[in-house]
Phi, psi and omega in degrees: 000328175299314179299316182297316174302315181296322180292328182276336188248356188292137173239188183301156175296148175288166179299325179292319178295321178296323178292321180297318181292315182297330179286342183255320189262149174288167176302321180292319175296325180293325178292324179290315180299325182295341179286337180297151175295163177302319180300316179288331174296309180298321175302316183291323179296320180291324175300312178305310182300315179297321176298313179299317182295336179269003172103358183282139179217010178296126187298324180292317180296314179298322175294316179299323176303317182283333186250001189300331181256014184297334177299338179293345182282348181293320175227086185306140179255140172280168176302320177296318178303314183295322179293319179297321179296312181295314179295317181296315178299325181282320186272316180228070187299322180296313177297318183297325178292319180293319179297331182280359180270348185267194179288156178282068183223152173061210186289342179277351185307315178299326180288327174290318178297314178308312189287321189256353181304330182291315178297311176305312182298317182297316180296322179292319178295317181299323180293344176269357183090015180298152184294154187302317182296320178296312178304316179297319179293320177301310185300324188255007188295334181260008175300168173308138186306145173109310180070188180288160176302138181084008181262063183294329179294316179298313179301318180297312180301311182301318177300310183294317180297323175295331181286342184240000000 
């Protein structure tokens, strides 16, 4: 319900949030960030804030925090689409995963976006010249939690994303 409310009521970023984004992202990355819906922009800024609040300051991690969901812009999702994804993944996770494996068409499109947005976003970030570590974090942010031993940046990104 919180996510639905955020999707329905989000407006443009505040000047303070815009400054935070500009301090982390290159101009090309900022243009990519601007393609996100207002709700996704705010989500990403909250992820950034949680990471900073927890003491993280790695530039690659912070950039990935802002760009991790940019792949969703390939096939924009409505608030209803997002609700279906969350409910489907919670109630019938195996089916939701299967539906995400097909083409991004028809009623399965939201599940495909959920499944493939990390790879799409990584490719989009790479095309802007984003650093390799940023692209890698975007690509893996929705992997099973934890990552490999010593992969603190991925665990941190997943933790902050899950908080928001």
